[in-house]
mmCIF file of C-alpha atoms in Angstrom:
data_model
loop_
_atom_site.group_PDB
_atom_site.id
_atom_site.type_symbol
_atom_site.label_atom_id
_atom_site.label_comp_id
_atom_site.label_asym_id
_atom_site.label_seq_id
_atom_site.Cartn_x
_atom_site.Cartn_y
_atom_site.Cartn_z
ATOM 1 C CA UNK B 475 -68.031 -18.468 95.814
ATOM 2 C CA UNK B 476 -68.026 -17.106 92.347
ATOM 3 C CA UNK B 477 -69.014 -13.492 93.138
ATOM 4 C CA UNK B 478 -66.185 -13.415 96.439
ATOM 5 C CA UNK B 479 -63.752 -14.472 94.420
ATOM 6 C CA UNK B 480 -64.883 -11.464 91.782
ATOM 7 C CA UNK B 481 -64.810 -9.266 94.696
ATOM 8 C CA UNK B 482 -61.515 -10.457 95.918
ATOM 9 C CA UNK B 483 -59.764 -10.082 91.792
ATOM 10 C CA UNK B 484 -61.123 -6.839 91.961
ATOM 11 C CA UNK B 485 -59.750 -5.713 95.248
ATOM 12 C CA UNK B 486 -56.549 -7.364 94.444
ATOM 13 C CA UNK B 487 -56.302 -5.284 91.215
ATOM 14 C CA UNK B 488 -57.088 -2.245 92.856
ATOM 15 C CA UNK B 489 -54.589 -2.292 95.382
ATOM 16 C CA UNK B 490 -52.099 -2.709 92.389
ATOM 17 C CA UNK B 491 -52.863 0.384 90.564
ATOM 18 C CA UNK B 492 -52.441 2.286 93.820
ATOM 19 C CA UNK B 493 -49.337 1.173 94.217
ATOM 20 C CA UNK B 494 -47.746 1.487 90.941
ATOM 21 C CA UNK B 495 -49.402 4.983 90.873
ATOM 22 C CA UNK B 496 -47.797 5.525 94.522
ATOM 23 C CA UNK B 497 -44.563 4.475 93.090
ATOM 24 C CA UNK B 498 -44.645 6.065 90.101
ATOM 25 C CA UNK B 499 -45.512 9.906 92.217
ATOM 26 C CA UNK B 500 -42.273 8.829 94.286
ATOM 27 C CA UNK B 501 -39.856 8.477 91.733
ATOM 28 C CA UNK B 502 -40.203 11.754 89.893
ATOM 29 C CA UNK B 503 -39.541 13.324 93.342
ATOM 30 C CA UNK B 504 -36.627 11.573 93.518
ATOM 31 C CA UNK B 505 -35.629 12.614 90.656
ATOM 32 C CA UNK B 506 -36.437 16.379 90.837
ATOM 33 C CA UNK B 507 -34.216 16.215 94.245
ATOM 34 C CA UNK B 508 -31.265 15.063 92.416
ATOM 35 C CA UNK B 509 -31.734 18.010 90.021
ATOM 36 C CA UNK B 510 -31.872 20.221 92.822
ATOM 37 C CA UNK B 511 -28.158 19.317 94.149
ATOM 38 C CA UNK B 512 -26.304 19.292 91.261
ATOM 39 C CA UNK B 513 -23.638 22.261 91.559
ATOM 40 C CA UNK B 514 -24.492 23.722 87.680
ATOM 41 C CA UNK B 515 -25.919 26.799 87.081
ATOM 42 C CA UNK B 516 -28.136 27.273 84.419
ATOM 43 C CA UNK B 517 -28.710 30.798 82.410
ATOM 44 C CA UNK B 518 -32.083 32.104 82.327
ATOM 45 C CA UNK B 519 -31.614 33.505 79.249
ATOM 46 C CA UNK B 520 -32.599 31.030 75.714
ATOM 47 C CA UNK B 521 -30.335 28.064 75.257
ATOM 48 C CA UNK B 522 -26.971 28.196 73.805
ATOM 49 C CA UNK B 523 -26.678 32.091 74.646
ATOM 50 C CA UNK B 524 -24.207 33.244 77.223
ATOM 51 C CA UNK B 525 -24.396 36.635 79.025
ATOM 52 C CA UNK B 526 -21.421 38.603 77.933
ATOM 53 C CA UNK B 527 -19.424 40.234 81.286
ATOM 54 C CA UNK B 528 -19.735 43.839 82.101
ATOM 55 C CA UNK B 529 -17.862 45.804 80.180
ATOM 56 C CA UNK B 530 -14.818 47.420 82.094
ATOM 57 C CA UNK B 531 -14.699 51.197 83.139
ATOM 58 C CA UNK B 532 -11.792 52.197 81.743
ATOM 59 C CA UNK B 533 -8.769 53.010 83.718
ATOM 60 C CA UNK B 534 -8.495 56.922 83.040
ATOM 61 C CA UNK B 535 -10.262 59.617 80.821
ATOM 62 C CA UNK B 536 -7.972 60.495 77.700
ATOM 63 C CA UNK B 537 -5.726 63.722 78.885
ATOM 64 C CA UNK B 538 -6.530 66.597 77.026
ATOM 65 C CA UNK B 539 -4.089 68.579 75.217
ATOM 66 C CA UNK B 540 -3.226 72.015 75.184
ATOM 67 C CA UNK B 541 -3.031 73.349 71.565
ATOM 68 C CA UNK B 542 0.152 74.279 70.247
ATOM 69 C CA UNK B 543 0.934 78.134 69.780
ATOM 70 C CA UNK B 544 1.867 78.989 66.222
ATOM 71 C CA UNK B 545 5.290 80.738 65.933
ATOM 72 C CA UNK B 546 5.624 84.553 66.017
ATOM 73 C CA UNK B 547 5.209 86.373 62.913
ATOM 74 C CA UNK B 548 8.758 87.572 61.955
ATOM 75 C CA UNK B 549 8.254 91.474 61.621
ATOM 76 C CA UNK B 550 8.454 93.102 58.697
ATOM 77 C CA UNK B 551 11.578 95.497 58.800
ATOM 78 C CA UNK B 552 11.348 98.889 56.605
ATOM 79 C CA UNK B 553 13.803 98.306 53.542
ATOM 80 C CA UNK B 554 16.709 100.592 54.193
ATOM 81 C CA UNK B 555 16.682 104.044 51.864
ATOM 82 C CA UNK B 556 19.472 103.633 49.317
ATOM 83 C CA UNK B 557 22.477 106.140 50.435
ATOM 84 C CA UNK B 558 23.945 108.080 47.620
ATOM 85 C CA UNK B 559 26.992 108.570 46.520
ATOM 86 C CA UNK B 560 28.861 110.903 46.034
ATOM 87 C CA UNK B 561 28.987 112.612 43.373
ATOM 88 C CA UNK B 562 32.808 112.894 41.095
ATOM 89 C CA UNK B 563 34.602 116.315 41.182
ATOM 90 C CA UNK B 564 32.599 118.414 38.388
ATOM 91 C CA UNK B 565 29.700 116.901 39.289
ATOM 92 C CA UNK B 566 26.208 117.901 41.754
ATOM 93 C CA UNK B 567 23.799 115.846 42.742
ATOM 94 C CA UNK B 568 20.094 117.141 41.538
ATOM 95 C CA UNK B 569 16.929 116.074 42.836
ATOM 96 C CA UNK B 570 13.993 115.614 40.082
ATOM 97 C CA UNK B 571 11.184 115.811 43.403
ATOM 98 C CA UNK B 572 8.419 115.385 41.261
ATOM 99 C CA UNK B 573 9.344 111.763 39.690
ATOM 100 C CA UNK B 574 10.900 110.976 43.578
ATOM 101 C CA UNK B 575 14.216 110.585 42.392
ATOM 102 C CA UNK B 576 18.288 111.882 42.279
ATOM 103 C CA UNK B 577 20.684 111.776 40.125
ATOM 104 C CA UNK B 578 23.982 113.591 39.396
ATOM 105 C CA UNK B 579 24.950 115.973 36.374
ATOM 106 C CA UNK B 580 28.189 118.102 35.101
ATOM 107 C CA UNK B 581 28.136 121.630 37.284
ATOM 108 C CA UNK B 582 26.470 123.928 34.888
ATOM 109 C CA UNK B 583 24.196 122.032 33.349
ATOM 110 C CA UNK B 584 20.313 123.744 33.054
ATOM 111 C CA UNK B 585 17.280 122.195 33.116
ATOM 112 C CA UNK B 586 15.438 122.418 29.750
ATOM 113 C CA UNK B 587 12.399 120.266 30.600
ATOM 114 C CA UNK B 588 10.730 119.618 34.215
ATOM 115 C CA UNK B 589 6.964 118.152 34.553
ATOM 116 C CA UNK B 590 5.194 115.379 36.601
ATOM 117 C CA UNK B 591 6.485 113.076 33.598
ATOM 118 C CA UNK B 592 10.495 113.908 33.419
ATOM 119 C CA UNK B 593 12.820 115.992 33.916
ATOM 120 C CA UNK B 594 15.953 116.973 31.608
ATOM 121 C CA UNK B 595 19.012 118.828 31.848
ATOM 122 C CA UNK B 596 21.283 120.064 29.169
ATOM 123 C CA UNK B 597 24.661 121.044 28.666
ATOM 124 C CA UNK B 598 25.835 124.585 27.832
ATOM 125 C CA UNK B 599 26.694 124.075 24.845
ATOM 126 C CA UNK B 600 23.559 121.776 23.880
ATOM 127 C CA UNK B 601 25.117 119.232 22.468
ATOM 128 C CA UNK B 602 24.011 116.663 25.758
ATOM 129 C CA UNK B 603 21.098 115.822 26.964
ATOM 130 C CA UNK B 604 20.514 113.243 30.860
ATOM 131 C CA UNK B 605 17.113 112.762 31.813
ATOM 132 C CA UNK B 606 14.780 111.368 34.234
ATOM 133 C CA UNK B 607 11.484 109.969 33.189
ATOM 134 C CA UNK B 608 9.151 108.071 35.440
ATOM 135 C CA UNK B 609 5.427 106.457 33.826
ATOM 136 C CA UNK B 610 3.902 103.231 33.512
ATOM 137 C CA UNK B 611 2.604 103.564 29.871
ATOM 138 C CA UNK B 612 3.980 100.687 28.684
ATOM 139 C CA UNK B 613 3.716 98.438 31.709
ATOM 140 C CA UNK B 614 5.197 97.998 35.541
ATOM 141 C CA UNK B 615 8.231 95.794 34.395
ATOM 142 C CA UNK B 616 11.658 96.977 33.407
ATOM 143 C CA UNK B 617 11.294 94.746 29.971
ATOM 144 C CA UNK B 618 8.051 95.448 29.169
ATOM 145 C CA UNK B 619 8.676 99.065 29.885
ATOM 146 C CA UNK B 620 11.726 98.855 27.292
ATOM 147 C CA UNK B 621 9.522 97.168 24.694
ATOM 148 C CA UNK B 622 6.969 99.533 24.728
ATOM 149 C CA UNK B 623 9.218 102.514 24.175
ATOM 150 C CA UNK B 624 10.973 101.250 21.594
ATOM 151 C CA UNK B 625 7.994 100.741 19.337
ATOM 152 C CA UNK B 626 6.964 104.102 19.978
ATOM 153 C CA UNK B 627 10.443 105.202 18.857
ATOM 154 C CA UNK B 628 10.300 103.442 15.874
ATOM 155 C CA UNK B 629 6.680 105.311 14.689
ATOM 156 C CA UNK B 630 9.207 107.647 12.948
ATOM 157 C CA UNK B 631 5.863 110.051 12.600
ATOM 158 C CA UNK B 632 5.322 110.187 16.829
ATOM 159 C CA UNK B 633 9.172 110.184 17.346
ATOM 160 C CA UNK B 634 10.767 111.788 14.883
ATOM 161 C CA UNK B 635 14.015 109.660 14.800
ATOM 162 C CA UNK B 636 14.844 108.267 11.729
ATOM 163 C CA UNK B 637 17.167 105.388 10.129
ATOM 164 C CA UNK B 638 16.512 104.154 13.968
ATOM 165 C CA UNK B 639 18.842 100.843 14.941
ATOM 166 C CA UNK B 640 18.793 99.509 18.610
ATOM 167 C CA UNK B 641 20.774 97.117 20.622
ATOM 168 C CA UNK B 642 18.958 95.319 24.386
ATOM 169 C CA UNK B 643 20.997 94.394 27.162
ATOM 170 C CA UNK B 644 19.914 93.139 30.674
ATOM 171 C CA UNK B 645 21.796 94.849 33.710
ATOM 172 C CA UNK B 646 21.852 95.002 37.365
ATOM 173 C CA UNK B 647 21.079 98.445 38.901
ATOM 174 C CA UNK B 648 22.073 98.759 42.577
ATOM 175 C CA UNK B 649 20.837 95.223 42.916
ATOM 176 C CA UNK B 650 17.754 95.419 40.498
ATOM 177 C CA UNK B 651 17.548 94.233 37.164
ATOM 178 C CA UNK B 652 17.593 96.646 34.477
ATOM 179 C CA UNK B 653 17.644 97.082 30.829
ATOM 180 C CA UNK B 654 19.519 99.216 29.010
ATOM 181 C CA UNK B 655 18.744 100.341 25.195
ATOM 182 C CA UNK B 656 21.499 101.634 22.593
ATOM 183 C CA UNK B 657 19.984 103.689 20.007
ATOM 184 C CA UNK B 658 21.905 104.916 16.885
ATOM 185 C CA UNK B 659 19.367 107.230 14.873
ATOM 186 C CA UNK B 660 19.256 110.742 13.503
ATOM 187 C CA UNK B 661 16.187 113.369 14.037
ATOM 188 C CA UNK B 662 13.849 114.352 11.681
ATOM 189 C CA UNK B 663 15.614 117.136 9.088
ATOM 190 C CA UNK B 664 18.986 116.121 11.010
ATOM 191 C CA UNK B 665 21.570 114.918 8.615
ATOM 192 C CA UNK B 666 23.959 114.876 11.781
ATOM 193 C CA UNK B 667 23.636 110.803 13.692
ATOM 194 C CA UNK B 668 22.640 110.966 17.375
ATOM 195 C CA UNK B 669 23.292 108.453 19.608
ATOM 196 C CA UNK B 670 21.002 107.223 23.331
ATOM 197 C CA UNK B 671 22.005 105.378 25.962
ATOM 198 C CA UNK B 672 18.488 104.162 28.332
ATOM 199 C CA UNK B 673 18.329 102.613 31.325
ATOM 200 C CA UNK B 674 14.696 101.423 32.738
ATOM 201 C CA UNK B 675 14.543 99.821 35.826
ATOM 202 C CA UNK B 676 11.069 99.028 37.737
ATOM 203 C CA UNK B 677 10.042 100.943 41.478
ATOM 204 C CA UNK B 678 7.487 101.149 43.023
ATOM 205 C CA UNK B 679 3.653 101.597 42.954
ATOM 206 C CA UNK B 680 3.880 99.807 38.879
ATOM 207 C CA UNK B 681 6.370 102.433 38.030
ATOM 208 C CA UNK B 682 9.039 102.387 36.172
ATOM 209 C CA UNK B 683 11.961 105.238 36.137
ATOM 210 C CA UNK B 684 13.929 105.759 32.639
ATOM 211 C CA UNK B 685 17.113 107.713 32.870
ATOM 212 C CA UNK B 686 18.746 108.401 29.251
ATOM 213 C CA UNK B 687 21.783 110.096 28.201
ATOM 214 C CA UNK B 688 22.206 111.981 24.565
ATOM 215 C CA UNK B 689 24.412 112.949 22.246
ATOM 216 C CA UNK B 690 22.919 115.016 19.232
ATOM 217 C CA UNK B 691 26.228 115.705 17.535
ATOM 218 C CA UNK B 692 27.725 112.039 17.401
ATOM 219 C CA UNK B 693 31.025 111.962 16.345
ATOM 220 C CA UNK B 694 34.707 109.911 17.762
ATOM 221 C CA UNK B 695 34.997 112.684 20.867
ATOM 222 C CA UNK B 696 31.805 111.307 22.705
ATOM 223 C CA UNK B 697 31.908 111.923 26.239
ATOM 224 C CA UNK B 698 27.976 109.849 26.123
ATOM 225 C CA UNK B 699 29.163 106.482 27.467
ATOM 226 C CA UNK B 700 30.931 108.610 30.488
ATOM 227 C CA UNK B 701 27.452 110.538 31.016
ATOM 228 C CA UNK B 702 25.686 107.760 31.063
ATOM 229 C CA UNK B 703 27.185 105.489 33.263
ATOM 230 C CA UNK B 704 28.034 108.231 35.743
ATOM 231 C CA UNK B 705 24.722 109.296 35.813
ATOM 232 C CA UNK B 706 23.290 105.657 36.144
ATOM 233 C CA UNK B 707 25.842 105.463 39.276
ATOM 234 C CA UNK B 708 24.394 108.176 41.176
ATOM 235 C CA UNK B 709 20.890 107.502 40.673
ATOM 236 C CA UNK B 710 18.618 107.192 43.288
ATOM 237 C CA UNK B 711 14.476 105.974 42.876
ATOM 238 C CA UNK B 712 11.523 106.101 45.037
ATOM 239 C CA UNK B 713 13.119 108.977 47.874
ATOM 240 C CA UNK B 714 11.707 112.074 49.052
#
């Protein structure tokens, strides 16, 4: 009786285990099923990272645009050739070709020096001297010009004027600016003043022209003012 009711535990205890292991397969099924109908989604990416959305084509390609023209060069006009004028009655116009240049003078008048560096004329009875002169010795600007030739005047051993005073003034010369010089002086061996009236006004090319007027025999009938400034009115620079 003692071994079938050994038999019989053992049985009993056996039938247990299979059905707590039975029970226990059936349950994780159940389980796994209920995972299967829930309505989430899961990523299959790692946890906590979210796929980003594709990005958008964009809606239209940038529109390209045509490069702006730059504005027309204005072109150059040819400065206008100054017109001369007429000369007063007693009075011819002269042309000193050489320097490119015109001026007027008293009828009568000879010339007493012409070269590629100036040209003078003088009056009959020598006591006046008007002159064109055209060089860039002493620089390309009316005032540096003006400087330059009054230091060489005053090297009384190049010059040969003596006692030598001088007065500057700026002008305007047919719409250029000018300087004129006033020199009071008398020549070497001269006991007799002189007088000068210059004007120096720049051109072209770093040239500038010098026109002068002179009176050798200075005294109160001077007509050199009247020379001076008619000459200075007709004159013409940089023409044929």
């Amino acid at each position: 009786m003692a071994e079938v009711a050994t038999v019989v535990s053992a049985a009993t205890a056996l039938a247990a285990l299979v059905f707590a292991v039975f029970g226990l397969t059936g349950g994780t099924g159940g389980t796994g099923g209920t995972g299967g109908t829930g309505g989430t989604t899961r990523s299959s990416g790692p946890p906590g990272v979210t796929s980003a959305p594709p990005a958008e084509p964009p809606s239209a390609r940038p529109t390209a645009t045509a490069p702006t023209a730059p504005p027309p060069t204005p072109q150059a006009r040819p400065t206008p050739a100054e017109s001369p004028v007429p000369p007063p009655a007693g009075w011819q116009r002269v042309k000193a070709a050489a320097l490119t240049a015109s001026l007027s003078v008293p009828d009568g008048w000879k010339i007493k020096e012409d070269d590629a560096l100036h040209v003078n004329w003088i009056s009959p009875d020598g006591r006046y001297v008007i002159g064109v002169k055209r060089d860039s010795t002493h620089g390309s600007t009316a005032q540096a010009a003006s400087i330059g030739q009054l230091a060489w005047y005053r090297t009384s051993a190049e010059s040969k004027m003596q006692d030598l005073t001088s007065r500057s003034h700026t002008v305007d010369q047919r719409g250029r600016s000018a300087v004129r010089l006033d020199l009071d002086f008398r020549w070497d061996g001269e006991s007799r003043p002189s007088r000068r009236q210059e004007l120096f006004v720049a051109g072209e090319h770093g040239q500038v022209y010098q026109l002068l007027a002179e009176d050798a025999r200075l005294d109160g009938s001077s007509d050199l003012t009247t020379l001076f400034e008619t000459a200075r009115t007709h004159l013409l620079i940089d023409v044929p």
